[in-house]
PDB file of N, CA, C and O and ligand atoms in Angstrom:
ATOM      1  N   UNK A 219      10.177 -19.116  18.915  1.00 44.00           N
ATOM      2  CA  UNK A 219      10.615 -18.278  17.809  1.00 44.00           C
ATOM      3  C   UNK A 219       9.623 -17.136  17.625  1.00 44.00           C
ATOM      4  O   UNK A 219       8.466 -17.204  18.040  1.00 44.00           O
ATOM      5  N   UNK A 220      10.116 -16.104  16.996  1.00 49.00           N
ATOM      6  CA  UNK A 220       9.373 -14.935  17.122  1.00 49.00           C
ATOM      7  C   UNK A 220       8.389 -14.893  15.370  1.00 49.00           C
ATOM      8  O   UNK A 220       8.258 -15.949  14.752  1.00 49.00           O
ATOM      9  N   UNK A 221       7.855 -13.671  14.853  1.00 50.00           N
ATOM     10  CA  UNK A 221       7.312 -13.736  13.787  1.00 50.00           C
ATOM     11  C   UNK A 221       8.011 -14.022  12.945  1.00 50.00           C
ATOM     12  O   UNK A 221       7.630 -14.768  12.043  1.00 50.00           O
ATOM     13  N   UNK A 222       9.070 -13.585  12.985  1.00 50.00           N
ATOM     14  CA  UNK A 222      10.246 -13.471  11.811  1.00 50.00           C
ATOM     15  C   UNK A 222      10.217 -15.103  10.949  1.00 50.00           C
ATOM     16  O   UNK A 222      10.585 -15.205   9.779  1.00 50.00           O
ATOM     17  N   UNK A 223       9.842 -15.991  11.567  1.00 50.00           N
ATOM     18  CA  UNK A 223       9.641 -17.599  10.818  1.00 50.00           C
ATOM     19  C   UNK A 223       8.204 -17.784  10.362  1.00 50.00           C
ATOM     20  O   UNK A 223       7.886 -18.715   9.622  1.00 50.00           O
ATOM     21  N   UNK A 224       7.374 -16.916  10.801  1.00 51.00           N
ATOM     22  CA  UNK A 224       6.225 -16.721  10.397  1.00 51.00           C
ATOM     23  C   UNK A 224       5.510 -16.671   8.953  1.00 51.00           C
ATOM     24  O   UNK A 224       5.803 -15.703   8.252  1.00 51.00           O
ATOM     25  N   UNK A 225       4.788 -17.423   8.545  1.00 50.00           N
ATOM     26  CA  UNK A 225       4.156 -17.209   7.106  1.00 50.00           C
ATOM     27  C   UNK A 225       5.599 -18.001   5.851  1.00 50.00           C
ATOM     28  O   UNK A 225       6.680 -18.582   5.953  1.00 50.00           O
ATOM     29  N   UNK A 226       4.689 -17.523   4.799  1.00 53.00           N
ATOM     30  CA  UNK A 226       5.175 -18.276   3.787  1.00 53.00           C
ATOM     31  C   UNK A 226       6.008 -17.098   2.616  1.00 53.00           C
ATOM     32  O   UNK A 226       6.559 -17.414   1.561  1.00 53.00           O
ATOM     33  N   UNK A 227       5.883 -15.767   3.177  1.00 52.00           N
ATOM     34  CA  UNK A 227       6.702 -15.386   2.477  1.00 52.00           C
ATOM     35  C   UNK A 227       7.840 -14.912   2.680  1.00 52.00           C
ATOM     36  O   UNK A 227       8.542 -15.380   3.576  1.00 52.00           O
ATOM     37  N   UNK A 228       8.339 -13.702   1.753  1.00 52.00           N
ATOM     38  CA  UNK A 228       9.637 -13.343   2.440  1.00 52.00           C
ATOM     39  C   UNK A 228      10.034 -13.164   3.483  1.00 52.00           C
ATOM     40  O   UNK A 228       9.016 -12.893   4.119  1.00 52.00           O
ATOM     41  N   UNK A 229      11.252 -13.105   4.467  1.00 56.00           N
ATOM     42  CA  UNK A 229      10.793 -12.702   5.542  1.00 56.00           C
ATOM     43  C   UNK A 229      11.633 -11.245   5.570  1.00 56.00           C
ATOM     44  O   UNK A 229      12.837 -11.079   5.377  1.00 56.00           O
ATOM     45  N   UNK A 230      10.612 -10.256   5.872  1.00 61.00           N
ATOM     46  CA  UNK A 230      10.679  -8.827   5.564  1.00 61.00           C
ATOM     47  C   UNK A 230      10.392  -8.614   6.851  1.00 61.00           C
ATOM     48  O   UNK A 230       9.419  -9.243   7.265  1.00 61.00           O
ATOM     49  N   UNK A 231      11.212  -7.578   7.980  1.00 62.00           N
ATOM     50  CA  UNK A 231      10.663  -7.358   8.882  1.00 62.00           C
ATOM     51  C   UNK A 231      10.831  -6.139   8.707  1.00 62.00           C
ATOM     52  O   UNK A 231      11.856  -5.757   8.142  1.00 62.00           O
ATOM     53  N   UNK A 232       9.836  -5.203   9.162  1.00 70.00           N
ATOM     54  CA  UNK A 232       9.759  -3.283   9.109  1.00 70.00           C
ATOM     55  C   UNK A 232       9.868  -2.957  10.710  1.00 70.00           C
ATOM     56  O   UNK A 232       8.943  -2.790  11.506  1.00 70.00           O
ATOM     57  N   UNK A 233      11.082  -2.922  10.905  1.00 80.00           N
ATOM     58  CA  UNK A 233      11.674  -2.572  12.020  1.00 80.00           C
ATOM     59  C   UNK A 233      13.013  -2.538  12.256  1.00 80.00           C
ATOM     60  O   UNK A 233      13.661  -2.294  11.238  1.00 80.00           O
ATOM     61  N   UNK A 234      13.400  -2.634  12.854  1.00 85.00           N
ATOM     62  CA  UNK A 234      15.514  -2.547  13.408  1.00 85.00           C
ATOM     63  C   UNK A 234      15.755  -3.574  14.988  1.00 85.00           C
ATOM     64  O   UNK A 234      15.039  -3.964  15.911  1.00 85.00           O
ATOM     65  N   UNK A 235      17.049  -3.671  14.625  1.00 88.00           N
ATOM     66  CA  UNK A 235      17.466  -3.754  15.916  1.00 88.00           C
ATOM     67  C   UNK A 235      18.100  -3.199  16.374  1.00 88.00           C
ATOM     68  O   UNK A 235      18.767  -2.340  15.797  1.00 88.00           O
ATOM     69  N   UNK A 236      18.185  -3.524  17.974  1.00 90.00           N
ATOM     70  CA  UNK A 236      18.484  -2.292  18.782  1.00 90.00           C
ATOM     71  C   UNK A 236      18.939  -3.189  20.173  1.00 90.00           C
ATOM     72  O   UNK A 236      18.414  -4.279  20.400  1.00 90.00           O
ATOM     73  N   UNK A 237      19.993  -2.588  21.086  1.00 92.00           N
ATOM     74  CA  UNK A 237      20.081  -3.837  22.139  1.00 92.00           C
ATOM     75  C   UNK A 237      19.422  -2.966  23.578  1.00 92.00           C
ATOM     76  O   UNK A 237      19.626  -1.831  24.008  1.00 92.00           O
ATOM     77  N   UNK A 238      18.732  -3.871  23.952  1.00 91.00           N
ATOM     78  CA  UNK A 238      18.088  -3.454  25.147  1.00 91.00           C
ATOM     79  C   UNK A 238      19.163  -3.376  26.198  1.00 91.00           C
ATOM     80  O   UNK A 238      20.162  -4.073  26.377  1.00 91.00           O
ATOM     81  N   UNK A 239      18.766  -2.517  26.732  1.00 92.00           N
ATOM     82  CA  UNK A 239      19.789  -2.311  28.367  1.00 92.00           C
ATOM     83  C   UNK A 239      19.244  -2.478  29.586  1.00 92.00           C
ATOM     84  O   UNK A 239      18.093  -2.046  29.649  1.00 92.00           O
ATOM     85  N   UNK A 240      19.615  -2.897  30.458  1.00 90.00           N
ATOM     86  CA  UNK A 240      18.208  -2.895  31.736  1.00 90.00           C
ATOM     87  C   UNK A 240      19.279  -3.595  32.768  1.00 90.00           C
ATOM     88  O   UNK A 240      20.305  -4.197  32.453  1.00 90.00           O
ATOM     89  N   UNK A 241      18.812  -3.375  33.961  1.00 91.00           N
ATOM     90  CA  UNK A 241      19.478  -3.911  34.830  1.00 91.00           C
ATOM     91  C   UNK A 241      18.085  -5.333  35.280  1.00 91.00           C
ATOM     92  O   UNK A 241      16.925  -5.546  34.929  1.00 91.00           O
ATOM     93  N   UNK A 242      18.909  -5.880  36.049  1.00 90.00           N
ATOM     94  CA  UNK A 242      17.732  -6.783  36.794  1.00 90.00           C
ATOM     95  C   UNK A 242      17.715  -6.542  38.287  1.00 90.00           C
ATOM     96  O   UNK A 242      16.704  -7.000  38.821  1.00 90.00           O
ATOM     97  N   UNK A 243      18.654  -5.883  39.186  1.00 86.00           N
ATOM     98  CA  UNK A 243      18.713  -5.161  39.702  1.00 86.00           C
ATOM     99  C   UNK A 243      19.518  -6.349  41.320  1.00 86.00           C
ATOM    100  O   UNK A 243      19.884  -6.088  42.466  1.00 86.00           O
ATOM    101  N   UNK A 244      19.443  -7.641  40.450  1.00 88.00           N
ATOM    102  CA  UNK A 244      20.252  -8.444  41.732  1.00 88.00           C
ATOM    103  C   UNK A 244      21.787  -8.142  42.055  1.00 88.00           C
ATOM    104  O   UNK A 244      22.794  -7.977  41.367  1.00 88.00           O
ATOM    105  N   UNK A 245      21.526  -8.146  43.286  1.00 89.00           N
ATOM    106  CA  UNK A 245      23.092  -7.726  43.967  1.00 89.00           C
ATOM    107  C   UNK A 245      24.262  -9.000  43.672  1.00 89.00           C
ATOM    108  O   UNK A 245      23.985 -10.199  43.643  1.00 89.00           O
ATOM    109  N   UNK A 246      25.730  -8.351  43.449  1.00 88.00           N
ATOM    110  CA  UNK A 246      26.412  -9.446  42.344  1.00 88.00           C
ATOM    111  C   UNK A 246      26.641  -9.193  41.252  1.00 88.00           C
ATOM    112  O   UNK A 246      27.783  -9.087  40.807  1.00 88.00           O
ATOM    113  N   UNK A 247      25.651  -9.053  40.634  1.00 87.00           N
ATOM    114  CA  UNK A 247      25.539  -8.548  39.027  1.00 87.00           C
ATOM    115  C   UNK A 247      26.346  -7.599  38.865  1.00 87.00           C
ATOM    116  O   UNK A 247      26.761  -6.871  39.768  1.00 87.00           O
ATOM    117  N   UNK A 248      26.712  -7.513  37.378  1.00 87.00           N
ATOM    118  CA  UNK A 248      27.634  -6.804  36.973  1.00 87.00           C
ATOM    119  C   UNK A 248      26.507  -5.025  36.674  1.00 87.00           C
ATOM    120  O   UNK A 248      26.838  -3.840  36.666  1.00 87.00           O
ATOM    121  N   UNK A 249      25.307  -5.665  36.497  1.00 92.00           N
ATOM    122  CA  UNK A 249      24.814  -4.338  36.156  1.00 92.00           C
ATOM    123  C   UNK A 249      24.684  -3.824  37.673  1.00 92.00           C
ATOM    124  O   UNK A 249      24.668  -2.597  37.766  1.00 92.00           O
ATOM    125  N   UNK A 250      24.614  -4.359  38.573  1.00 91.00           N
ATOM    126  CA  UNK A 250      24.481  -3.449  39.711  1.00 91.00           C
ATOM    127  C   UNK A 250      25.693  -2.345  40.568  1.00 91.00           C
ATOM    128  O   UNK A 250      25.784  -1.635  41.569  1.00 91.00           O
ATOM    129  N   UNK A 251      26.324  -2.710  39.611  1.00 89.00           N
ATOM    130  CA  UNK A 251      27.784  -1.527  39.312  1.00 89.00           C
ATOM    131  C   UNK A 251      27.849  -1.019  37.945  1.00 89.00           C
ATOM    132  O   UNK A 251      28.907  -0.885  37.331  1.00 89.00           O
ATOM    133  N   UNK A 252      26.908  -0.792  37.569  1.00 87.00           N
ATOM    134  CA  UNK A 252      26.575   0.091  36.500  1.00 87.00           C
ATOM    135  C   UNK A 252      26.813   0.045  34.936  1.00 87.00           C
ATOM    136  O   UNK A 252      26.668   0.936  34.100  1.00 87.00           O
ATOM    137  N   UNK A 253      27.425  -1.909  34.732  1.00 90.00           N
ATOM    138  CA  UNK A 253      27.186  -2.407  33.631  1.00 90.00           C
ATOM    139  C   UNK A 253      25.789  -3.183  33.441  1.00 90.00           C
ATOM    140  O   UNK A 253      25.768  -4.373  33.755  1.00 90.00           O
ATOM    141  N   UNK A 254      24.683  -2.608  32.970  1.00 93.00           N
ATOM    142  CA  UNK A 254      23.852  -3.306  32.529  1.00 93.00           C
ATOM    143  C   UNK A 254      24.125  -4.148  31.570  1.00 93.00           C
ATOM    144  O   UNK A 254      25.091  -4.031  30.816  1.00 93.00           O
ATOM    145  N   UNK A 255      22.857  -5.525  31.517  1.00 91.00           N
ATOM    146  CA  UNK A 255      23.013  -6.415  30.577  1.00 91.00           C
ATOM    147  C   UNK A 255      22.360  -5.987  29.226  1.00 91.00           C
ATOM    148  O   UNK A 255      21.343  -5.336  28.988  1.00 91.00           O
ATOM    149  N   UNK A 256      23.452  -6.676  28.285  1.00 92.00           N
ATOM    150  CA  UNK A 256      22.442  -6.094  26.979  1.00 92.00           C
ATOM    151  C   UNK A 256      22.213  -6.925  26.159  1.00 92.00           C
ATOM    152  O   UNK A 256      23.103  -7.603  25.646  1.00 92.00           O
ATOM    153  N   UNK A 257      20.538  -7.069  25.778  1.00 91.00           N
ATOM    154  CA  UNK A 257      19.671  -7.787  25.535  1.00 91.00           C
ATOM    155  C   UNK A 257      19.485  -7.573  23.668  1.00 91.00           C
ATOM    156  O   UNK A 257      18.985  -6.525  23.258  1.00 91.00           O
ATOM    157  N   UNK A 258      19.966  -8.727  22.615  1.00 93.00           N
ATOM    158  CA  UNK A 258      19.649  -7.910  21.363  1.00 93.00           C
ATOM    159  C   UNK A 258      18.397  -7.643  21.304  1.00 93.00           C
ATOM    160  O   UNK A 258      17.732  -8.529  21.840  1.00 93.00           O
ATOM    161  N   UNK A 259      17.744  -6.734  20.850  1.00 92.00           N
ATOM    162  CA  UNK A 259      16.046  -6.967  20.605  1.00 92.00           C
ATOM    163  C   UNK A 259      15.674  -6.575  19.106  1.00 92.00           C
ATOM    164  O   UNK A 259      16.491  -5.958  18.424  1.00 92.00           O
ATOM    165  N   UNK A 260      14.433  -6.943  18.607  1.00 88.00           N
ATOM    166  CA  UNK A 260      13.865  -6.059  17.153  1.00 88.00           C
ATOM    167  C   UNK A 260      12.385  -5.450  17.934  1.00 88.00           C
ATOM    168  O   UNK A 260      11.609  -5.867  18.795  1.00 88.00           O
ATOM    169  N   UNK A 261      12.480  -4.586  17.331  1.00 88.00           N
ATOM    170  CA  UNK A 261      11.579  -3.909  17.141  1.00 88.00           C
ATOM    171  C   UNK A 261      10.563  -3.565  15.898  1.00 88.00           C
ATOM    172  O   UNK A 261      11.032  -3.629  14.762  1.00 88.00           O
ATOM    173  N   UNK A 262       9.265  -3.224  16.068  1.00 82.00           N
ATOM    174  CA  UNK A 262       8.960  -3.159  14.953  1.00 82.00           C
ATOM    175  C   UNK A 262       7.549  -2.710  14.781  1.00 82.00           C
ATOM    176  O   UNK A 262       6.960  -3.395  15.617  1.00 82.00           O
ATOM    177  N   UNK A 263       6.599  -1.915  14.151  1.00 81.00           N
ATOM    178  CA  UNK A 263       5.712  -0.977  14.019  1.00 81.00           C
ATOM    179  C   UNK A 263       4.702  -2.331  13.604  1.00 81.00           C
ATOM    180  O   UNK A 263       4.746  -3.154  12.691  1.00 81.00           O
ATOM    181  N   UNK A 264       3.828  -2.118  14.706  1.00 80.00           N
ATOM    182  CA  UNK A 264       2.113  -2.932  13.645  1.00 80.00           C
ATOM    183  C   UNK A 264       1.141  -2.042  13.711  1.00 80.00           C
ATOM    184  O   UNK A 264       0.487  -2.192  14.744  1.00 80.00           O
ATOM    185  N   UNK A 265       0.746  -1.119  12.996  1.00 82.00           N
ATOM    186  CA  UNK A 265       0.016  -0.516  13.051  1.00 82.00           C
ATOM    187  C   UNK A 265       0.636   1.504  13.811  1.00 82.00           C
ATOM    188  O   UNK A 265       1.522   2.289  13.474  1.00 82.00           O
ATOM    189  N   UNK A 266      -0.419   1.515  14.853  1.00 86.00           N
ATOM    190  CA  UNK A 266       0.077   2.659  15.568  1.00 86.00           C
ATOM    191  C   UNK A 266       1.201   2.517  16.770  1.00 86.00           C
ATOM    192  O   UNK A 266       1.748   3.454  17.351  1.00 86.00           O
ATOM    193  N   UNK A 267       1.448   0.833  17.039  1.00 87.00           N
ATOM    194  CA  UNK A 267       2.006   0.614  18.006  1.00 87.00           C
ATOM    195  C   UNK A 267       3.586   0.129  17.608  1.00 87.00           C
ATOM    196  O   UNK A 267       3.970  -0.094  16.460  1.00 87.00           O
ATOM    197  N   UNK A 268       4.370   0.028  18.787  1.00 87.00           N
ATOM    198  CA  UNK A 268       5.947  -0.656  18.417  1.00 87.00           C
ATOM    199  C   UNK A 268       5.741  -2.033  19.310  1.00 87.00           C
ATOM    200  O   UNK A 268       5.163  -2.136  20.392  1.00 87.00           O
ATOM    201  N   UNK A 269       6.301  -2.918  18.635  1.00 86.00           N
ATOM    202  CA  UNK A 269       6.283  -4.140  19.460  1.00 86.00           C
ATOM    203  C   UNK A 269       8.040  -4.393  19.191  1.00 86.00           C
ATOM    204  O   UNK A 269       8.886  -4.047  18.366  1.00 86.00           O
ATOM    205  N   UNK A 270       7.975  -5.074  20.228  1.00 87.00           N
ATOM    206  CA  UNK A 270       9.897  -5.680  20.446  1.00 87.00           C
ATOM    207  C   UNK A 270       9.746  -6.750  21.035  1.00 87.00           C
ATOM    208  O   UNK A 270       8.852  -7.218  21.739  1.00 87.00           O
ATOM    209  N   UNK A 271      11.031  -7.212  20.561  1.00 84.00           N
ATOM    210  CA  UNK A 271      10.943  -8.874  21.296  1.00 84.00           C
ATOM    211  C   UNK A 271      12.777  -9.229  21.216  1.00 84.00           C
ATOM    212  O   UNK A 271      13.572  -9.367  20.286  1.00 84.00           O
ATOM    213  N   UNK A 272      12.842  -9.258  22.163  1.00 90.00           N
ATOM    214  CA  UNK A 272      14.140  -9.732  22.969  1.00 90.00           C
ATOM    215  C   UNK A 272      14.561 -10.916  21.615  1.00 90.00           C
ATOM    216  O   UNK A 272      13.714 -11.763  21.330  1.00 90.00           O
ATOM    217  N   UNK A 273      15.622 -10.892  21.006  1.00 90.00           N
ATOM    218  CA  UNK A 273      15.889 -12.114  20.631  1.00 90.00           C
ATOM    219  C   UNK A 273      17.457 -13.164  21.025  1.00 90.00           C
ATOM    220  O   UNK A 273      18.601 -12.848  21.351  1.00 90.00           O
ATOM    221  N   UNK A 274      17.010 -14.022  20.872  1.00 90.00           N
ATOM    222  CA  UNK A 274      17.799 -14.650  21.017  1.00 90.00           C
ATOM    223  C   UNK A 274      18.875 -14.781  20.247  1.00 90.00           C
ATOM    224  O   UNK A 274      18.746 -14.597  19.036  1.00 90.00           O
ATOM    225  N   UNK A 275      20.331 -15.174  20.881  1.00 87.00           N
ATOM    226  CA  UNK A 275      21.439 -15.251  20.086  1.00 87.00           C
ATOM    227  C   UNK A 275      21.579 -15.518  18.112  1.00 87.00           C
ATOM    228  O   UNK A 275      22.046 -14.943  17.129  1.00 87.00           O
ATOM    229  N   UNK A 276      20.508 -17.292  18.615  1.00 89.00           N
ATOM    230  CA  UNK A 276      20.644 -17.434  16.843  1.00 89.00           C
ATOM    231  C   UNK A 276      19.737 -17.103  16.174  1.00 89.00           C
ATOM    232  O   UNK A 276      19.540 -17.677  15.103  1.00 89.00           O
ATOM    233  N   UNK A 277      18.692 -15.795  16.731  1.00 87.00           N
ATOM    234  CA  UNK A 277      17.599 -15.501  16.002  1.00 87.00           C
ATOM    235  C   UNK A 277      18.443 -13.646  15.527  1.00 87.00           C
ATOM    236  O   UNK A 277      17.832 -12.765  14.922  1.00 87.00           O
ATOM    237  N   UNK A 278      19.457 -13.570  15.875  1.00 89.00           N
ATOM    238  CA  UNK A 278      19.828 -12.176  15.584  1.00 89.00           C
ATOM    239  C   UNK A 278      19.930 -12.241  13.796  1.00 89.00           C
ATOM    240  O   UNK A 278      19.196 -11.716  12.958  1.00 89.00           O
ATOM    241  N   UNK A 279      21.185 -13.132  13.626  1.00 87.00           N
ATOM    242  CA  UNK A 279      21.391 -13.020  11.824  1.00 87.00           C
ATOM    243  C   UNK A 279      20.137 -12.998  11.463  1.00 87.00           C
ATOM    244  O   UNK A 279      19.953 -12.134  10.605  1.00 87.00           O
ATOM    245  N   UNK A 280      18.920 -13.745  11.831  1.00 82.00           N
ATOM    246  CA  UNK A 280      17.920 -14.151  10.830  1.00 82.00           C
ATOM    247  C   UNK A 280      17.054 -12.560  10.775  1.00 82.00           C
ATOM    248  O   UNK A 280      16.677 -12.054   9.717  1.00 82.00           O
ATOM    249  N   UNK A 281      16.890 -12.059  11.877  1.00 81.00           N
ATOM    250  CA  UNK A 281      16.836 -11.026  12.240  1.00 81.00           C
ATOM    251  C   UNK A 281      16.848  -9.871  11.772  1.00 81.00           C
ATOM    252  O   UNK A 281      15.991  -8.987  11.775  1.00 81.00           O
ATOM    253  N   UNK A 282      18.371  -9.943  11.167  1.00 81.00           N
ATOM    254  CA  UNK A 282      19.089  -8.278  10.831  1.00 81.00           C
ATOM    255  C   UNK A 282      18.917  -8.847   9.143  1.00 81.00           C
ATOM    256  O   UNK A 282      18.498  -8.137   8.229  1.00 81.00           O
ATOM    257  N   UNK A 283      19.205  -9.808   9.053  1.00 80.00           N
ATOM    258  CA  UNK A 283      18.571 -10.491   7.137  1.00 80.00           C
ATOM    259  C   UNK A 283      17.198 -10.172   6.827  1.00 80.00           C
ATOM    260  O   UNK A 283      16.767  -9.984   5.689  1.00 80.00           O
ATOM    261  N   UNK A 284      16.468 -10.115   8.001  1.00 74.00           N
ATOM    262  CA  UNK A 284      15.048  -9.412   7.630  1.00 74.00           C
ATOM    263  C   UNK A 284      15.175  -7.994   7.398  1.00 74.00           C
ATOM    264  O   UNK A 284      15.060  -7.301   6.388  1.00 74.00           O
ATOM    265  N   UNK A 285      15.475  -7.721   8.746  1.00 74.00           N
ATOM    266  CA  UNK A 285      15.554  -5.655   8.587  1.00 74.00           C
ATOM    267  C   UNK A 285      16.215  -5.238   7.421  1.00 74.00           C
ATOM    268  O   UNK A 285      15.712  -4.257   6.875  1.00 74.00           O
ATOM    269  N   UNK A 286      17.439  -5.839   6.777  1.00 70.00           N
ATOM    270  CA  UNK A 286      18.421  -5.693   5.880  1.00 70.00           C
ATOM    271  C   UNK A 286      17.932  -5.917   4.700  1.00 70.00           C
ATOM    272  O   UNK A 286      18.786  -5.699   3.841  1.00 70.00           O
ATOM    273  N   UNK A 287      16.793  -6.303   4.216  1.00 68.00           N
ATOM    274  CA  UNK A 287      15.778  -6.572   2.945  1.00 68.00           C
ATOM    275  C   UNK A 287      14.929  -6.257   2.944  1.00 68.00           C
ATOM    276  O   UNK A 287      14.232  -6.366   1.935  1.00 68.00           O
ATOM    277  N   UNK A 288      14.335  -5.487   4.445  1.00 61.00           N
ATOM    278  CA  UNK A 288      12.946  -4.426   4.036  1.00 61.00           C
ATOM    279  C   UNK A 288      12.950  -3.641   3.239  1.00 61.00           C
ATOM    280  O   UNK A 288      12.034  -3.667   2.416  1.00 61.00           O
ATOM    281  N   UNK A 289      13.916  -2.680   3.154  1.00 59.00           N
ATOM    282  CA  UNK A 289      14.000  -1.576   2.318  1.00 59.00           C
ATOM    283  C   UNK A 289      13.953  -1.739   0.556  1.00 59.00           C
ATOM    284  O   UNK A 289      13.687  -0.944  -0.346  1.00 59.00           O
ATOM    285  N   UNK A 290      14.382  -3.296   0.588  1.00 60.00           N
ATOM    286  CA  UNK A 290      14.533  -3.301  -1.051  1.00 60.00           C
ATOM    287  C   UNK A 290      12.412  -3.698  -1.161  1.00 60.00           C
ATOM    288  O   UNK A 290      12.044  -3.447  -2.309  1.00 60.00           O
ATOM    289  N   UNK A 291      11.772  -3.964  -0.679  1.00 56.00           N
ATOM    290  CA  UNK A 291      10.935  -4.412  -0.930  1.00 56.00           C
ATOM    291  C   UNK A 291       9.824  -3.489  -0.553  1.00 56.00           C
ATOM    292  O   UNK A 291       8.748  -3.558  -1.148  1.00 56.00           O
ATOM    293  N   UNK A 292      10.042  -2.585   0.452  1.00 54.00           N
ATOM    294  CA  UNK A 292       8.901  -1.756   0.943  1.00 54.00           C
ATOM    295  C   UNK A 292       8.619  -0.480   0.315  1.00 54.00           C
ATOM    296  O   UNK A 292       9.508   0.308  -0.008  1.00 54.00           O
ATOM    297  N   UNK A 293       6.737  -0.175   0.053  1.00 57.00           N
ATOM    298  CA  UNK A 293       7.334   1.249  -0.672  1.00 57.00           C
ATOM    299  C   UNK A 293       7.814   2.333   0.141  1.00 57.00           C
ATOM    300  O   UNK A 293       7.605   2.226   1.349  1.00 57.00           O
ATOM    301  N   UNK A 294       8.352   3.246  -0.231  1.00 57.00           N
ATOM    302  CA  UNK A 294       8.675   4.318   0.406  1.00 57.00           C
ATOM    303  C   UNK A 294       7.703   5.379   1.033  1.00 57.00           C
ATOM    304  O   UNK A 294       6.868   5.982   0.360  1.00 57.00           O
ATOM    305  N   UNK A 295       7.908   5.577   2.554  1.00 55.00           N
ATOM    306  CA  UNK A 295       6.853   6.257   3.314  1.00 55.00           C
ATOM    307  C   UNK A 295       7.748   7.743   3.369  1.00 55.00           C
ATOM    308  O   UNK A 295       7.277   8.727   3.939  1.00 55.00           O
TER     309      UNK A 295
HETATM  310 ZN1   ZN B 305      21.671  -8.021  36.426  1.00 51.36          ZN
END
């Protein structure tokens, strides 16, 4: 599991999701005819940097319930 279960408080994540695209580049694959696979991911600022992390199917709701309650809680930049 990623941060998002992390700690004891809300879970507020300051970031989005976004679905990754990428091929893996094995022959067969559907992306190697020019449907890449798409990967949900979050993303998310610590500091000066972006970190992302691929999530998994049943980590998406918990996920977008974070991103979807940052805003009520964060101050405004
Ligand atoms: Zn592939």
């Amino acid at each position: 599991m990623i941060a998002v279960a992390r700690g004891d408080g809300p879970r507020v994540l300051p970031g989005s999701l976004l679905t990754l695209r990428r091929k893996c580049g094995k022959p067969g694959f559907l992306c190697a005819t020019g449907s890449p696979h798409e990967t949900p991911a979050l993303s998310f600022s610590v500091g000066v940097r972006t970190k992302m992390f691929a999530l998994l199917p049943d980590e998406v709701p918990v996920a977008a319930t974070g991103v979807t309650r940052y805003p009520e809680v964060a101050p405004s930049r």
